[in-house]
Amino acid sequence: MAQWNRSGYFRSSGSRDVNPDLETERQTASFSVERLTAILDGGADNTRTRRAVEAVIHSEPGFSRENQYFQSQNERYEAAVRRSVYLKEKMHQMGWTEDGPEIKYCYRALGGDLAFNVHRVFKNSILALGTDEQIAKWIPLADKYHIIGTYAQTELGHGTFLRGLETTAIFDISTQEFTLNTPKISAMKWWPGDLGRSATHAVVFAQLYIKGKCYGLHAFILQIRSLRDHSPAPGVIVGDIGPKMNFEHIDNGYLMLQNINIPRENMLSRFSQVLPDGTYVKRGSDKINYLTMIMTRIHILWIEVIPTLLKACTIATRYSVVRRQSKLNPGDPEAKILDYQTQQQKLLPLLATAYAFHFMNAYVNEFYNKGYTEIRQENFDSLPELHALTAGIKAIITEYCTAGAEVCLRACGGHGYSALSGLPFLYTKLAASCTYEGENTVLFLQTARFLVKCLAAVHSGQPIPPSATYLSSVDSGKCQARTSVDFLKPDIYAEAYRHRATRLLGNAATKLQGLVQSGAEQHEAWNQCTVQLVQAAKAHCHYIVVKNFIDTVEKLRNEAEIQKIVKHLCDLFALHGIFSNTGDFLYAGYISGDQIDMVTASYLDLLAVIRNDAVPLVDAFDFTDESLNSALGSYDGHVYQRLYEWAQKSPTNKQVSQAYARYLKPLFQSALSKL
Amino acid sequence: MNEDLRRERDSASFNPELLTHILDGGAERTQRRKEIEALVLNDPDFQHEDLNFLSRSQRYEEAIRKSALMVVKLRKYGIADPDEIYWFKRCVHHGRAEPLDLHLGMFLPTLLTQATLEQQDRFFMPAWNLEIIGSYAQTEMGHGTHLRGLETTATYDPATQEFILNSPTVTSIKWWPGGLGKTSNHAIVLAQLYTQGQCKGLHAFIVPIRQLGTHEPLPGITVGDIGPKFGYDEMDNGYLKMDNFRIPRENMLMKYAKIEPDGTYVKPVSDKLTYGTMVFIRSIIVGDSARSLSKACTIAIRYSSVRHQSELKPGDPEPQILDYQTQQYKLFPLLATAYAFHFVGAYMKMTYYRITGDINEGDLSELPELHALTAGLKAFTSWIANAGIEECRMACGGHGYSRCSGLPDIYVTFTPCCTYEGENTVMMLQTARFLIKSYTQVCSGQLVSGMVSYLNDLSGQHIQPQQVAARPTAVHINDPASLVEAYKLRASRFVEVAAKNLQAELNRRKSREDAWNRTSVDLVRASEAHCHYVVVKLFTTQLSEINDAAVHAVMNNLCLLYALYGISKHTGDFLQAGILTDAQVTQVYQRVKELLAAIRPNAVALVDAFDFHDNCLASVLGRYDGNIYENMFEWAKKSPLNKTEVHEAFHKHLKPKQAKL
């Protein structure tokens, strides 16, 4: 245990005076951590660039997040604005560009604690939906932060269902203007980031009316605050929506519009235009706008969601080798809590999940880039698949990451509950991801709709999109494993996942068809099958992740040591999934009861194997202490000293509270005479 | 009232008030609870600003103010019954923890149970009058669950007849005790007692920590707040470090163990009594699981009746989101769970009172079993409620994430009970230890009784899959009693598997501890299956006590849903053991969906029956009148970021950029 007289702790995190309990873990690594880091970064060059960027960011006190956990909503917001403006200057100074590789490393180093994320969406929407003149007018202003934009789509009463949005934009031929209105309280724009306090402009989605006829949703650009004194424009009611579970640094806002007139040129008009005489003209397909949505989804997964799980795993795993509790053998010192099977069962499958999701990056990007090229050439054939794939992948990744971070939090016992562990911050960030950028259940159902169509295509002999071709392969009907070792063969478990996905989809589709044939209306039949359809979509996504993990392991054939450990993680990910969903596999005897016992045996053996490399596996993520911002998870493992030091900085220990003088002192006085 | 909610309430098939009476334990108790709540709700002294908009220091101060007031008012009103005090307190603090919790809940009771009469004379009345406020300092930075590992020392010095208290390492700093950081001037400190050169294990000492009059820490004492947490903003969880701090011999709590002036140690008689307190606290946590989940369900189900989205049928108006099967599937099993846990909590409390009656008459025979089995129930219910609250939040989409929904607050207030009062996994393993012991007893030919008596049927090979293959027809998926049997078989099987795997590990000549560790995943599973069985059983038992036919019908559906949903989530267990066939599993899935549709018309009435006052619910989305959108806007306008029309961040950081335009 750490002694009081232990010297050197209060050195900066750059020093490497490491807790011996962590040190021993690192000495026994079965592979080169540095090499794995390079693979995770997509090459050693990227690792170098990343570290250089991190070094720049961390050396500037202006970017420090040191007191983040002690700040109020107001202070968090102001600090985020300060960092963002400062980052802009820094990037300029360093010669880093908006589309260069450095920006994502800046974001990573700062843990995403920046403002103006929606400003970026504002720009992207103008780039996607604006005419060349509109782009030329607005983008340079936005690039220099001369204006700050937001993207106002979601309303108080409507989020997912876009057609239900109620904001109106009525074209007036006599003035050549649109009049924007919030006709009722539920139509107020609600949630857009950067809207509450920062934005001067907004891209607002509204139902377009010309001569009394509704033409559906369109995007309009309007000024909402004065550029002189930042006060709201006349007819604009705007503010912050109040405290949330997290994202307190972001000023999510509300916006109410009362007869705001904007010129005809302010409708974003690349795909549809209103002529001066009120004629509505449609040009080409605005399906490209889906691409913006898909891109945003992919972006948040790799910038916001997956790294957050990686961080949570890093913190919980490191803490679990520093924390000791009870004895495993009489006479021994107290055991590291990671040596308990139950702790391994909580954390190691998550570690495998973190790797599984990280490796999905390449797969999804390949799909996206292919689709992007085609769509730019106005070929929209791959759009449904791209859309369905990213919807399901977003849903499964955010669901698993959110649940995973929470497990990490609780796996750290009481200390995980302290804000200083960093885990509440990470968890509450992830908790939002299950509902933003598409509510997960809705997304799974979109994937399911696509799969049902694919299945119909299989039956009618039509071509099937690549991600669903497996639906047409022949099922062996029984799992071929004979021993528990057989379950370490990727073919065996991939086949099991394939079988499960095919079966669950088949069952749901059959049920759906049955209901329709027995006279139910299509929509009612669909609603009655949605629970099953969601299960089918999840099983499909699970299969895709397992399959991709297997392919990734294959590709590591020139890295023997790393391939070995990554293969263990792949096995663990796959077997944990079977172990946790035995019913899906036992059903109809695909896997027998004896085989389930084999799965369990292999799964538990893997926990013990991966246990030995657990710390090197999280070290390979290579997060700086500053970006982890955790008293429990630092590289040096001086958990307790740091917890104590940080607690002393808490404002509750500095500020004079009136509580004593006002309420406690009167109570205590009378004891003086008696004690 | 919002039209949708009115329609929901009008179409309920039963009277929710009758159900409220069942939950409260009788109509008179409901009435009395409402009287007590009215005392708080109508008292202007207890009004304050929405806590969501206050800083932590402000929230702490507000809580202290209310707590001090509460103690005065309780005495003024002459409220002394524990349940009534609990109702009052819950209403004052909206179910949140507050700085005097440990003083009232641990410091005072510990004085009563462990102090000598002489000590009680010195400390009890000042503490009762809040002249002394005490915390209970057990947990240290480096040790929580494993009490023997605590490092704080109390060394007896016969020369001065004093104990010298020390925190010898960083890890030994007392960490987490509530009310310790800023509020308390005394603490009961748990420390390893050293006398005559020997360690006598953990003992409790009354330690003054702050100067009366100035409230400054005493020389040798370092004390403070441990900083911000996930929740518990009102609570000053604290740290305490002692450096050669001396207290008189008389400050050791000596009702049981004693130190003579010369340093001779006198051993205590029995420590079984502490089991009783732990069982009681666990029954409160199980009740809290039910309550927190009930609140979350109330909010999510009311909101889902008011929120409209998309279209089910092309051309129709947007439906209430509660009409979507996926939404029902998220919320109704949780609603059933909330009811189930409520009955478990009530059962535990009742059993506690029955057995403590026995304690006074000297019969403690049931205590070990109760102690062992309630550990698992605490873990089982708190884990599920914890996840359930988050599901409710996510079922409210984006708005659930706003603190105006109240759901983030319910979650952060509840979630620490998965780790405090015994970390859940450790609790599960305690129950497993008892299950294995009982199994071993059965194997050696002795019968066991109580909740584990089903193990008696395990005489050898009863539940091998082959033999039960003929059994499936015996499970009737519409009969709760039959489902209890199914859960019982599952529990038996998992206990047996764990016991056999444990034996197998032992046969590989592993030490007991090592073998136990290598079987712990199986053991936790066995405990979970056991607890699940207990919950289904208690819910089913409760049905027979409901007299009103309409209420009985709806509760019967909820009970079936609870049991069948549990099966549908663990089909593998039932298939592998041959308890259910593939065909029955398919029927279970189908029946779950039918039950969702059957419960749908009564969903709002079922949450109304929990009878949470809007003030206690503290949720804009969960308001009884359903007028959510207007009130979200009103709430947001009060946000701290809206205090000024133009935020100062603009002047500092943005204006310089925009000057050029």
CSV table of C-alpha atoms in Angstrom, one decimal, chain B residues 234-508:
chain,number,residue,atom,x,y,z
B,234,GLU,CA,-26.7,17.5,-1.2
B,235,MET,CA,-24.5,15.2,0.7
B,236,ASP,CA,-21.0,16.2,2.1
B,237,ASN,CA,-19.4,12.8,1.8
B,238,GLY,CA,-16.1,13.3,3.5
B,239,TYR,CA,-12.6,12.3,4.3
B,240,LEU,CA,-11.0,12.0,7.7
B,241,LYS,CA,-7.3,11.6,8.5
B,242,MET,CA,-6.1,11.3,12.0
B,243,ASP,CA,-2.5,11.9,13.2
B,244,ASN,CA,-1.8,10.7,16.8
B,245,PHE,CA,-5.2,11.9,17.8
B,246,ARG,CA,-6.0,11.0,21.4
B,247,ILE,CA,-9.4,10.2,22.9
B,248,PRO,CA,-10.2,9.0,26.4
B,249,ARG,CA,-10.7,5.3,27.1
B,250,GLU,CA,-14.4,6.0,27.7
B,251,ASN,CA,-14.9,6.9,24.1
B,252,MET,CA,-14.7,3.3,22.9
B,253,LEU,CA,-18.2,1.9,22.5
B,254,MET,CA,-18.1,-0.7,25.2
B,255,LYS,CA,-21.5,-2.3,25.6
B,256,TYR,CA,-20.0,-5.6,24.2
B,257,ALA,CA,-16.2,-5.6,24.0
B,258,LYS,CA,-14.3,-3.7,26.7
B,259,ILE,CA,-10.8,-2.4,27.5
B,260,GLU,CA,-10.0,-2.3,31.2
B,261,PRO,CA,-8.0,0.7,32.4
B,262,ASP,CA,-4.8,-1.5,32.5
B,263,GLY,CA,-5.3,-2.4,28.8
B,264,THR,CA,-6.9,-5.8,29.4
B,265,TYR,CA,-9.3,-6.7,26.6
B,266,VAL,CA,-12.6,-8.2,27.4
B,267,LYS,CA,-14.3,-10.1,24.5
B,268,PRO,CA,-17.8,-9.5,23.3
B,269,VAL,CA,-20.5,-12.2,23.7
B,270,SER,CA,-22.3,-12.4,20.4
B,271,ASP,CA,-22.3,-10.4,17.2
B,272,LYS,CA,-25.4,-11.9,15.5
B,273,LEU,CA,-27.4,-8.8,16.4
B,274,THR,CA,-25.7,-6.8,13.8
B,275,TYR,CA,-27.2,-9.2,11.2
B,276,GLY,CA,-30.6,-7.7,12.2
B,277,THR,CA,-29.6,-4.2,11.3
B,278,MET,CA,-28.2,-5.3,8.0
B,279,VAL,CA,-31.3,-7.1,7.1
B,280,PHE,CA,-33.3,-4.0,7.9
B,281,ILE,CA,-31.1,-1.8,5.7
B,282,ARG,CA,-31.4,-4.3,2.8
B,283,SER,CA,-35.2,-4.3,3.1
B,284,ILE,CA,-35.0,-0.5,2.7
B,285,ILE,CA,-32.8,-0.8,-0.3
B,286,VAL,CA,-35.2,-3.3,-2.0
B,287,GLY,CA,-38.1,-0.9,-1.2
B,288,ASP,CA,-36.0,1.9,-2.7
B,289,SER,CA,-35.4,-0.2,-5.8
B,290,ALA,CA,-39.2,-0.6,-6.2
B,291,ARG,CA,-39.8,3.1,-5.5
B,292,SER,CA,-37.2,4.5,-7.8
B,293,LEU,CA,-38.2,2.2,-10.6
B,294,SER,CA,-41.9,3.1,-10.0
B,295,LYS,CA,-41.1,6.8,-10.3
B,296,ALA,CA,-39.2,6.3,-13.5
B,297,CYS,CA,-42.1,4.2,-14.9
B,298,THR,CA,-44.6,6.9,-13.9
B,299,ILE,CA,-42.7,9.5,-15.8
B,300,ALA,CA,-42.0,7.4,-18.9
B,301,ILE,CA,-45.5,6.0,-19.2
B,302,ARG,CA,-47.3,9.4,-18.7
B,303,TYR,CA,-44.9,11.0,-21.2
B,304,SER,CA,-45.5,8.2,-23.7
B,305,SER,CA,-49.2,8.8,-23.5
B,306,VAL,CA,-48.8,12.5,-24.2
B,307,ARG,CA,-46.1,12.3,-26.8
B,308,HIS,CA,-47.2,11.6,-30.4
B,309,GLN,CA,-44.9,10.5,-33.1
B,310,SER,CA,-44.9,9.3,-36.8
B,311,GLU,CA,-47.7,7.3,-38.1
B,312,LEU,CA,-48.9,3.8,-37.6
B,313,LYS,CA,-51.4,4.0,-40.3
B,314,PRO,CA,-50.8,6.2,-43.3
B,315,GLY,CA,-53.0,9.3,-43.2
B,316,ASP,CA,-54.0,8.9,-39.5
B,317,PRO,CA,-53.0,11.4,-36.9
B,318,GLU,CA,-49.7,10.7,-35.1
B,319,PRO,CA,-50.3,8.0,-32.5
B,320,GLN,CA,-49.3,8.2,-28.8
B,321,ILE,CA,-45.9,6.6,-28.6
B,322,LEU,CA,-47.3,4.2,-26.0
B,323,ASP,CA,-49.2,2.5,-28.9
B,324,TYR,CA,-45.9,1.2,-30.4
B,325,GLN,CA,-45.2,-2.3,-29.5
B,326,THR,CA,-41.5,-1.6,-29.0
B,327,GLN,CA,-42.4,1.2,-26.5
B,328,GLN,CA,-44.7,-1.2,-24.6
B,329,TYR,CA,-42.0,-3.8,-24.6
B,330,LYS,CA,-39.6,-1.4,-23.0
B,331,LEU,CA,-41.9,-0.1,-20.3
B,332,PHE,CA,-44.5,-2.7,-19.3
B,333,PRO,CA,-42.1,-5.3,-18.1
B,334,LEU,CA,-40.4,-2.6,-16.0
B,335,LEU,CA,-43.8,-1.6,-14.6
B,336,ALA,CA,-44.4,-5.2,-13.6
B,337,THR,CA,-41.0,-5.4,-12.1
B,338,ALA,CA,-41.7,-2.3,-10.0
B,339,TYR,CA,-44.7,-4.0,-8.6
B,340,ALA,CA,-42.9,-7.2,-8.0
B,341,PHE,CA,-40.1,-5.5,-6.1
B,342,HIS,CA,-42.5,-3.6,-4.0
B,343,PHE,CA,-43.9,-6.8,-2.8
B,344,VAL,CA,-40.5,-8.2,-2.1
B,345,GLY,CA,-39.5,-5.1,-0.1
B,346,ALA,CA,-42.7,-5.4,1.9
B,347,TYR,CA,-42.1,-9.1,2.6
B,348,MET,CA,-38.6,-8.4,3.8
B,349,LYS,CA,-39.6,-5.8,6.1
B,350,MET,CA,-42.4,-7.9,7.5
B,351,THR,CA,-40.0,-10.8,8.0
B,352,TYR,CA,-37.5,-8.5,9.7
B,353,TYR,CA,-40.2,-7.3,12.2
B,354,ARG,CA,-41.3,-10.9,12.8
B,355,ILE,CA,-37.7,-12.1,13.4
B,356,THR,CA,-36.6,-9.1,15.5
B,357,GLY,CA,-39.6,-10.0,17.7
B,358,ASP,CA,-37.8,-13.4,18.0
B,359,ILE,CA,-34.6,-11.6,18.9
B,360,ASN,CA,-36.2,-10.0,21.9
B,361,GLU,CA,-37.4,-13.4,22.9
B,362,GLY,CA,-34.0,-14.9,22.1
B,363,ASP,CA,-34.7,-17.0,19.0
B,364,LEU,CA,-32.1,-16.1,16.4
B,365,SER,CA,-32.3,-19.3,14.4
B,366,GLU,CA,-33.7,-17.8,11.3
B,367,LEU,CA,-31.3,-14.9,11.2
B,368,PRO,CA,-28.4,-16.5,9.3
B,369,GLU,CA,-30.6,-17.6,6.5
B,370,LEU,CA,-32.4,-14.3,6.3
B,371,HIS,CA,-29.1,-12.5,6.3
B,372,ALA,CA,-27.7,-14.6,3.6
B,373,LEU,CA,-30.7,-14.5,1.3
B,374,THR,CA,-31.5,-10.8,1.6
B,375,ALA,CA,-28.0,-10.1,0.4
B,376,GLY,CA,-28.8,-11.5,-3.0
B,377,LEU,CA,-32.2,-9.8,-3.1
B,378,LYS,CA,-30.6,-6.5,-2.4
B,379,ALA,CA,-28.2,-7.1,-5.4
B,380,PHE,CA,-30.8,-8.6,-7.7
B,381,THR,CA,-33.4,-5.8,-7.3
B,382,SER,CA,-30.9,-2.9,-7.3
B,383,TRP,CA,-29.2,-4.1,-10.4
B,384,ILE,CA,-32.4,-4.5,-12.3
B,385,ALA,CA,-33.9,-1.2,-11.0
B,386,ASN,CA,-30.7,0.5,-12.0
B,387,ALA,CA,-30.8,-0.7,-15.5
B,388,GLY,CA,-34.6,-0.1,-15.6
B,389,ILE,CA,-34.4,3.5,-14.7
B,390,GLU,CA,-32.0,4.1,-17.6
B,391,GLU,CA,-34.3,2.3,-19.9
B,392,CYS,CA,-37.2,4.6,-18.9
B,393,ARG,CA,-35.0,7.6,-19.5
B,394,MET,CA,-34.0,6.4,-23.0
B,395,ALA,CA,-37.6,5.5,-23.7
B,396,CYS,CA,-38.3,9.3,-23.3
B,397,GLY,CA,-35.9,10.0,-26.2
B,398,GLY,CA,-34.0,13.3,-26.1
B,399,HIS,CA,-36.2,14.9,-23.5
B,400,GLY,CA,-35.4,12.1,-21.0
B,401,TYR,CA,-31.8,13.4,-21.1
B,402,SER,CA,-32.8,16.9,-19.9
B,403,ARG,CA,-32.8,17.2,-16.1
B,404,CYS,CA,-36.3,18.6,-16.4
B,405,SER,CA,-37.4,15.0,-16.9
B,406,GLY,CA,-36.3,14.1,-13.4
B,407,LEU,CA,-34.9,10.8,-14.7
B,408,PRO,CA,-31.2,11.7,-14.6
B,409,ASP,CA,-31.7,12.6,-11.0
B,410,ILE,CA,-33.5,9.5,-10.1
B,411,TYR,CA,-30.8,7.4,-11.7
B,412,VAL,CA,-27.8,9.1,-10.1
B,413,THR,CA,-29.5,9.1,-6.7
B,414,PHE,CA,-30.3,5.4,-7.0
B,415,THR,CA,-27.2,3.9,-8.7
B,416,PRO,CA,-24.8,4.0,-5.8
B,417,CYS,CA,-26.9,1.4,-4.0
B,418,CYS,CA,-25.4,-1.2,-6.4
B,419,THR,CA,-22.1,-0.6,-4.6
B,420,TYR,CA,-22.9,0.6,-1.1
B,421,GLU,CA,-24.1,-1.5,1.8
B,422,GLY,CA,-22.3,-4.4,0.2
B,423,GLU,CA,-21.1,-4.4,-3.4
B,424,ASN,CA,-23.7,-6.4,-5.4
B,425,THR,CA,-21.4,-9.1,-6.8
B,426,VAL,CA,-20.1,-9.7,-3.3
B,427,MET,CA,-23.7,-9.8,-2.0
B,428,MET,CA,-24.6,-12.4,-4.7
B,429,LEU,CA,-21.7,-14.5,-3.6
B,430,GLN,CA,-22.8,-14.4,0.0
B,431,THR,CA,-26.2,-15.8,-1.0
B,432,ALA,CA,-24.4,-18.4,-3.1
B,433,ARG,CA,-22.4,-19.5,-0.1
B,434,PHE,CA,-25.6,-20.2,1.7
B,435,LEU,CA,-27.2,-21.9,-1.3
B,436,ILE,CA,-24.1,-24.2,-1.6
B,437,LYS,CA,-24.2,-24.9,2.1
B,438,SER,CA,-27.8,-25.9,1.9
B,439,TYR,CA,-27.2,-28.0,-1.2
B,440,THR,CA,-24.3,-29.8,0.7
B,441,GLN,CA,-26.7,-30.3,3.6
B,442,VAL,CA,-29.3,-31.9,1.3
B,443,CYS,CA,-26.7,-34.1,-0.3
B,444,SER,CA,-25.7,-35.4,3.1
B,445,GLY,CA,-29.3,-36.4,3.8
B,446,GLN,CA,-30.5,-33.5,5.9
B,447,LEU,CA,-33.6,-31.5,4.9
B,448,VAL,CA,-33.4,-27.7,4.6
B,449,SER,CA,-36.3,-25.3,5.2
B,450,GLY,CA,-37.5,-21.9,4.2
B,451,MET,CA,-36.9,-20.3,0.8
B,452,VAL,CA,-34.3,-22.9,-0.1
B,453,SER,CA,-36.5,-25.9,0.7
B,454,TYR,CA,-36.8,-26.7,-3.1
B,455,LEU,CA,-33.3,-28.0,-2.9
B,456,ASN,CA,-34.7,-31.0,-0.9
B,457,ASP,CA,-36.2,-32.3,-4.2
B,458,LEU,CA,-32.7,-32.5,-5.6
B,459,SER,CA,-32.0,-35.9,-4.1
B,460,GLY,CA,-29.4,-36.8,-6.6
B,461,GLN,CA,-30.3,-36.8,-10.2
B,462,HIS,CA,-33.8,-35.3,-10.4
B,463,ILE,CA,-33.2,-32.6,-12.8
B,464,GLN,CA,-31.0,-34.2,-15.5
B,465,PRO,CA,-32.4,-32.9,-18.8
B,466,GLN,CA,-33.2,-36.4,-20.1
B,467,GLN,CA,-35.6,-37.0,-17.2
B,468,VAL,CA,-37.4,-33.8,-17.3
B,469,ALA,CA,-37.9,-34.0,-21.0
B,470,ALA,CA,-41.2,-35.6,-20.1
B,471,ARG,CA,-42.0,-32.7,-17.8
B,472,PRO,CA,-42.7,-29.8,-20.2
B,473,THR,CA,-46.5,-30.4,-20.4
B,474,ALA,CA,-46.4,-29.7,-16.7
B,475,VAL,CA,-45.6,-26.0,-17.3
B,476,HIS,CA,-48.7,-23.9,-18.0
B,477,ILE,CA,-47.7,-20.6,-19.3
B,478,ASN,CA,-50.9,-18.9,-18.2
B,479,ASP,CA,-50.7,-20.1,-14.6
B,480,PRO,CA,-48.5,-18.1,-12.3
B,481,ALA,CA,-48.1,-21.0,-9.9
B,482,SER,CA,-46.9,-23.2,-12.7
B,483,LEU,CA,-44.3,-20.6,-13.7
B,484,VAL,CA,-43.1,-20.4,-10.1
B,485,GLU,CA,-42.3,-24.1,-10.5
B,486,ALA,CA,-40.4,-23.5,-13.7
B,487,TYR,CA,-38.3,-20.8,-12.0
B,488,LYS,CA,-37.8,-23.2,-9.1
B,489,LEU,CA,-36.4,-25.9,-11.4
B,490,ARG,CA,-34.1,-23.4,-13.0
B,491,ALA,CA,-32.8,-22.3,-9.6
B,492,SER,CA,-32.2,-25.9,-8.6
B,493,ARG,CA,-30.3,-26.6,-11.7
B,494,PHE,CA,-28.0,-23.7,-11.4
B,495,VAL,CA,-27.3,-24.4,-7.7
B,496,GLU,CA,-26.5,-27.9,-8.6
B,497,VAL,CA,-24.3,-26.9,-11.6
B,498,ALA,CA,-22.4,-24.5,-9.4
B,499,ALA,CA,-22.0,-27.0,-6.6
B,500,LYS,CA,-20.7,-29.6,-9.0
B,501,ASN,CA,-18.3,-27.3,-10.7
B,502,LEU,CA,-17.0,-26.1,-7.3
B,503,GLN,CA,-16.4,-29.7,-6.4
B,504,ALA,CA,-14.7,-30.4,-9.6
B,505,GLU,CA,-12.3,-27.5,-9.0
B,506,LEU,CA,-11.7,-28.7,-5.5
B,507,ASN,CA,-10.9,-32.1,-6.9
B,508,ARG,CA,-8.2,-30.6,-8.9
